[in-house]
């Protein structure tokens, strides 16, 4: 099986590039080799490579910067995935894409299911939602996995930021009114690879009967404050710590260009029942990610 992967240098894409080995021939790309801001070139690439499966882990992910660059965010998060989904349908390839909990406004009060109505609060969430719709409108064998609070140790994720602050500051002030599912990029990549392994050498038919939208994120949920406390207590270099107190604050005390939802945690029951696979508990995954 030929798998075409986009976003190979990103948190998730880097892990996917490793987890997918053994499942087929992986052809992996990232910016600037392929530029999603020129989405017209993507169709040509899919036609030339003729993969059985395309996985898109590339995205415009800077939530705050998207507020001032909505056109760029739209090209990368809406137009490019829509063109990829259409090219996949024309070529008879399956398409896997990732979206976000930020399609929700966080006002429901309990974790969101796929049947809940999205209402994004920021440009990033709006473009990711429009990207989902562009993919579904294109038709074909599409799987969209909405995930949340993705971290890895390679990029400047929340986990890496908290560790850095814990080594350079004495007091951390972390918001406690934003709640979601911390998701280790490696665990998400591994579950994706397990699912593809189940689909077999010709994934189209198996995935076709399961196509659609799923929530897929770390099991359980936490506030950013609880997450930060867990990061500090799993610090692989505790001797380096200068932090003496971690204080909970409200989002109003930490204004950002983009508004963020309150409780945007995802209920992953549909994915678990359909694929008989489950993501690791977020605390356990964090302890594995930070194990020395
Ligand atoms: N990170 C999160 O907390 C989070 C939460 C929920 C959902 N998600 C979704 O999960 C998926 C993976 O996220 P991630 O955290 O792995 O993202 P990431 O680390 O930011 O990786 C995204 C990749 O896309 C590439 N990219 C950006 N602009 C591009 C362009 N014009 N053309 C081609 N590639 C381009 C980036 O390259 P550069 O580094 O060179 O820009 C990067 O390698 C995305 O769909 C994201 O929306 C993420």
Coordinates of C-alpha atoms and ligand atoms in Angstrom, one line a residue:
X1 CA 0.0 0.0 0.0
X2 CA 1.2 3.5 -0.8
X3 CA 0.5 6.1 1.8
X4 CA 0.9 9.9 1.1
X5 CA 1.5 11.8 4.4
X6 CA 1.4 15.6 4.7
X7 CA 2.9 17.5 7.7
X8 CA 5.8 15.2 8.4
X9 CA 7.7 17.7 10.5
X10 CA 4.7 18.6 12.7
X11 CA 4.0 17.1 16.2
X12 CA 1.6 14.5 14.8
X13 CA 3.1 14.1 11.4
X14 CA 6.5 13.4 12.8
X15 CA 5.1 10.6 14.9
X16 CA 2.9 9.3 12.1
X17 CA 5.9 9.1 9.8
X18 CA 7.4 6.6 12.4
X19 CA 4.2 4.8 13.4
X20 CA 3.2 4.1 9.8
X21 CA 6.4 2.3 8.9
X22 CA 5.7 -1.3 8.1
X23 CA 2.2 -0.6 6.8
X24 CA 3.4 0.2 3.3
X25 CA 5.4 2.6 1.3
X26 CA 5.3 6.0 3.0
X27 CA 5.8 9.2 0.9
X28 CA 6.0 12.1 3.4
X29 CA 6.0 15.8 2.7
X30 CA 5.9 19.1 4.5
X31 CA 6.3 22.8 3.9
X32 CA 8.1 24.2 1.9
X33 CA 8.4 21.1 -0.4
X34 CA 4.6 21.2 -0.6
X35 CA 2.8 24.5 0.2
X36 CA -0.8 24.3 1.2
X37 CA -1.1 28.0 0.4
X38 CA -1.0 26.8 -3.3
X39 CA -3.6 24.2 -3.0
X40 CA -3.9 23.7 -6.8
X41 CA -0.6 21.8 -6.8
X42 CA -2.0 19.2 -4.4
X43 CA -4.2 17.5 -6.9
X44 CA -1.3 17.0 -9.3
X45 CA 0.7 15.3 -6.5
X46 CA -2.1 12.9 -5.6
X47 CA -2.5 12.0 -9.3
X48 CA 1.3 11.5 -9.8
X49 CA 1.8 9.4 -6.7
X50 CA -1.5 7.5 -6.9
X51 CA -1.6 6.5 -3.2
X52 CA -4.3 4.2 -1.7
X53 CA -4.4 6.4 1.4
X54 CA -3.7 10.1 2.0
X55 CA -3.1 11.3 5.6
X56 CA -3.2 15.1 6.3
X57 CA -1.4 16.1 9.5
X58 CA -0.5 19.5 8.0
X59 CA -2.5 22.5 9.2
X60 CA -2.3 26.2 10.2
X61 CA -2.2 25.7 14.0
X62 CA -1.2 29.0 15.4
X63 CA -4.5 29.8 17.1
X64 CA -3.6 33.4 18.1
X65 CA -1.9 34.4 14.8
X66 CA -4.8 33.1 12.8
X67 CA -6.8 36.1 14.1
X68 CA -4.7 38.4 12.0
X69 CA -4.0 35.9 9.1
X70 CA -7.5 34.5 8.3
X71 CA -6.8 34.2 4.5
X72 CA -3.7 32.1 5.1
X73 CA -5.5 30.0 7.7
X74 CA -8.4 29.5 5.2
X75 CA -6.1 28.4 2.3
X76 CA -4.3 25.8 4.6
X77 CA -7.2 24.6 6.7
X78 CA -10.1 24.8 4.3
X79 CA -9.1 25.0 0.6
X80 CA -6.2 22.5 0.7
X81 CA -8.0 19.7 2.6
X82 CA -11.0 20.2 0.3
X83 CA -8.9 19.8 -2.8
X84 CA -7.1 16.8 -1.3
X85 CA -10.4 15.1 -0.4
X86 CA -11.7 15.7 -4.0
X87 CA -8.4 14.3 -5.5
X88 CA -8.7 11.3 -3.3
X89 CA -12.3 10.6 -4.4
X90 CA -11.2 10.9 -8.1
X91 CA -8.2 8.6 -7.5
X92 CA -10.1 6.1 -5.4
X93 CA -7.9 6.7 -2.3
X94 CA -9.0 6.9 1.3
X95 CA -8.4 10.2 3.1
X96 CA -7.6 10.7 6.8
X97 CA -7.7 14.3 8.2
X98 CA -7.5 15.8 11.7
X99 CA -9.7 18.6 13.2
X100 CA -10.1 20.2 16.5
X101 CA -12.2 20.6 19.7
X102 CA -12.0 24.4 19.0
X103 CA -14.9 23.9 16.6
X104 CA -17.0 24.1 19.8
X105 CA -17.8 27.1 22.0
X106 CA -17.3 25.2 25.3
X107 CA -20.6 26.2 26.7
X108 CA -22.3 22.7 26.8
X109 CA -20.8 21.8 30.2
X110 CA -20.0 18.2 29.4
X111 CA -17.8 16.5 26.8
X112 CA -18.9 17.0 23.2
X113 CA -20.1 14.2 20.9
X114 CA -20.1 14.3 17.1
X115 CA -23.8 15.2 17.1
X116 CA -23.3 18.4 19.1
X117 CA -23.5 21.6 17.1
X118 CA -20.2 23.4 16.5
X119 CA -19.9 27.1 17.2
X120 CA -16.2 28.2 16.9
X121 CA -15.1 31.2 18.9
X122 CA -12.0 31.9 16.9
X123 CA -10.7 32.0 13.3
X124 CA -8.6 28.8 13.7
X125 CA -11.7 26.9 14.9
X126 CA -13.8 28.4 12.1
X127 CA -11.3 27.4 9.4
X128 CA -11.0 23.9 10.8
X129 CA -14.8 23.5 10.8
X130 CA -15.0 24.8 7.2
X131 CA -12.2 22.3 6.4
X132 CA -14.3 19.5 7.7
X133 CA -17.3 20.6 5.6
X134 CA -15.2 21.0 2.5
X135 CA -13.9 17.4 2.9
X136 CA -17.4 16.0 3.6
X137 CA -18.8 17.9 0.6
X138 CA -16.1 16.5 -1.7
X139 CA -17.5 13.0 -1.0
X140 CA -15.4 9.9 -1.1
X141 CA -13.9 7.7 1.6
X142 CA -13.0 10.3 4.3
X143 CA -12.3 9.9 8.0
X144 CA -12.0 13.1 10.1
X145 CA -10.6 12.8 13.6
X146 CA -11.3 15.8 15.8
X147 CA -8.6 15.8 18.4
X148 CA -7.5 18.2 21.2
X149 CA -4.6 19.8 23.1
X150 CA -1.9 17.9 21.1
X151 CA 1.6 17.9 22.6
X152 CA 5.0 16.4 21.8
X153 CA 8.4 17.0 23.2
X154 CA 9.8 18.1 19.8
X155 CA 7.9 21.4 19.4
X156 CA 7.1 24.3 21.7
X157 CA 4.0 22.6 23.0
X158 CA 2.2 23.4 26.3
X159 CA 4.1 20.6 28.0
X160 CA 7.5 22.0 26.8
X161 CA 6.4 25.6 27.8
X162 CA 5.4 24.5 31.3
X163 CA 8.7 22.6 31.8
X164 CA 10.6 25.7 30.7
X165 CA 8.6 28.0 33.0
X166 CA 9.1 25.6 35.9
X167 CA 12.9 25.8 35.4
X168 CA 13.0 29.6 35.1
X169 CA 10.2 31.0 37.3
X170 CA 9.2 30.6 40.9
X171 CA 5.4 31.1 40.4
X172 CA 3.3 29.8 37.5
X173 CA -0.2 31.2 36.9
X174 CA -2.2 28.8 34.8
X175 CA -5.9 29.1 33.7
X176 CA -8.3 26.6 35.3
X177 CA -11.4 27.5 33.2
X178 CA -10.2 25.9 30.0
X179 CA -10.8 22.1 30.0
X180 CA -10.1 19.5 27.4
X181 CA -8.2 16.2 26.6
X182 CA -4.4 16.4 26.7
X183 CA -3.3 14.2 23.7
X184 CA 0.2 12.9 23.3
X185 CA 1.0 13.1 19.5
X186 CA 2.7 9.7 19.6
X187 CA -0.4 8.0 21.1
X188 CA -2.6 9.6 18.5
X189 CA -0.3 8.4 15.7
X190 CA -0.1 4.9 17.1
X191 CA -3.9 4.6 17.3
X192 CA -4.2 5.9 13.7
X193 CA -1.6 3.3 12.6
X194 CA -3.4 0.5 14.4
X195 CA -6.6 1.5 12.6
X196 CA -4.9 1.4 9.2
X197 CA -3.4 -2.0 10.0
X198 CA -6.9 -3.3 10.6
X199 CA -8.0 -1.9 7.3
X200 CA -5.5 -4.2 5.5
X201 CA -3.6 -3.7 2.2
X202 CA -6.6 -2.3 0.4
X203 CA -8.1 0.1 2.9
X204 CA -10.8 1.7 0.8
X205 CA -13.5 -0.8 1.3
X206 CA -12.9 -1.3 5.0
X207 CA -12.7 2.4 5.7
X208 CA -15.6 3.2 3.3
X209 CA -18.1 1.5 5.6
X210 CA -16.7 3.5 8.6
X211 CA -16.2 6.9 6.9
X212 CA -17.2 10.1 8.7
X213 CA -16.4 12.3 11.6
X214 CA -15.0 10.9 14.9
X215 CA -13.7 12.4 18.2
X216 CA -10.3 11.0 19.0
X217 CA -8.3 12.5 21.9
X218 CA -6.5 11.4 25.1
X219 CA -8.9 9.6 27.5
X220 CA -10.2 11.7 30.3
X221 CA -9.9 15.5 30.5
X222 CA -8.3 18.2 32.7
X223 CA -8.1 21.9 33.1
X224 CA -4.9 23.6 31.9
X225 CA -4.1 24.1 35.6
X226 CA -4.5 20.4 36.4
X227 CA -2.5 19.5 33.3
X228 CA 0.3 21.9 34.3
X229 CA 0.5 20.4 37.8
X230 CA 0.8 16.9 36.3
X231 CA 3.6 18.1 33.9
X232 CA 5.6 19.6 36.8
X233 CA 5.2 16.4 38.9
X234 CA 6.4 14.3 36.0
X235 CA 9.3 16.6 35.2
X236 CA 12.2 14.4 34.0
X237 CA 14.7 17.0 35.5
X238 CA 13.2 17.9 38.9
X239 CA 16.6 19.2 40.2
X240 CA 16.3 22.0 37.6
X241 CA 13.1 23.3 39.0
X242 CA 12.9 26.9 40.4
X243 CA 9.0 26.8 40.6
X244 CA 7.6 27.1 44.2
X245 CA 3.9 27.6 43.5
X246 CA 1.4 26.9 40.7
X247 CA -1.6 29.2 41.0
X248 CA -4.9 28.8 39.2
X249 CA -6.3 31.9 37.4
X250 CA -9.2 32.7 35.0
X251 CA -8.9 33.2 31.3
X252 CA -9.9 36.9 31.9
X253 CA -6.6 37.3 33.7
X254 CA -4.6 36.0 30.7
X255 CA -6.1 37.8 27.6
X256 CA -5.0 36.3 24.2
X257 CA -5.8 37.5 20.7
X258 CA -8.0 34.5 20.1
X259 CA -10.9 33.6 22.5
X260 CA -10.8 30.0 23.7
X261 CA -13.7 27.7 24.7
X262 CA -14.3 26.7 28.3
X263 CA -15.0 23.0 28.5
X264 CA -14.3 21.7 24.9
X265 CA -13.4 18.1 25.9
X266 CA -14.3 15.4 23.4
X267 CA -16.4 12.3 24.0
X268 CA -14.7 9.6 22.0
X269 CA -17.3 6.9 22.5
X270 CA -18.2 6.6 18.7
X271 CA -14.6 6.0 17.7
X272 CA -14.1 3.4 20.5
X273 CA -17.2 1.5 19.5
X274 CA -16.6 1.6 15.7
X275 CA -12.9 0.7 15.8
X276 CA -12.5 -1.2 19.1
X277 CA -9.5 1.0 19.9
X278 CA -9.1 3.4 22.7
X279 CA -6.6 6.2 23.4
X280 CA -4.4 6.1 26.5
X281 CA -5.5 7.8 29.7
X282 CA -4.1 11.3 29.4
X283 CA -2.2 11.1 32.8
X284 CA -0.6 7.8 31.9
X285 CA 0.3 9.0 28.4
X286 CA 2.0 12.1 30.0
X287 CA 4.0 9.9 32.3
X288 CA 5.2 7.8 29.4
X289 CA 6.0 10.9 27.3
X290 CA 8.1 12.4 30.1
X291 CA 9.8 9.2 31.2
X292 CA 13.6 9.5 31.2
Ligands
LIG1 N1 -1.7 21.2 18.4 C1 -2.9 21.1 19.0 O1 -3.1 21.4 20.2 C2 -4.1 20.6 18.2 C3 -5.3 20.5 18.9 C4 -6.4 20.0 18.2 C5 -6.3 19.6 16.8 N2 -5.1 19.7 16.2 C6 -5.0 19.3 14.8 O2 -4.1 18.2 14.7 C7 -3.4 18.2 13.5 C8 -1.9 18.1 13.8 O3 -1.5 19.2 14.6 P1 0.0 19.4 15.1 O4 -0.1 19.9 16.5 O5 0.8 18.2 14.8 O6 0.4 20.6 14.2 P2 1.9 21.2 13.9 O7 2.8 20.7 14.9 O8 1.7 22.7 13.9 O9 2.2 20.7 12.5 C9 1.5 21.2 11.3 C10 2.4 21.0 10.2 O10 1.8 21.6 9.0 C11 2.8 22.3 8.3 N3 2.3 23.4 7.6 C12 2.0 24.7 8.0 N4 1.7 25.5 6.9 C13 1.9 24.7 5.8 C14 1.7 25.0 4.5 N5 1.5 26.2 4.0 N6 2.0 24.0 3.6 C15 2.3 22.7 4.0 N7 2.4 22.4 5.3 C16 2.2 23.4 6.2 C17 3.7 22.9 9.4 O11 4.9 23.3 8.9 P3 5.7 24.5 9.6 O12 6.1 24.0 11.0 O13 6.9 24.8 8.7 O14 4.7 25.6 9.7 C18 3.8 21.6 10.3 O15 4.8 20.8 9.9 C19 -3.8 19.5 12.8 O16 -4.9 19.2 11.9 C20 -4.4 20.4 13.9 O17 -5.3 21.3 13.5 C21 -4.0 20.2 16.9

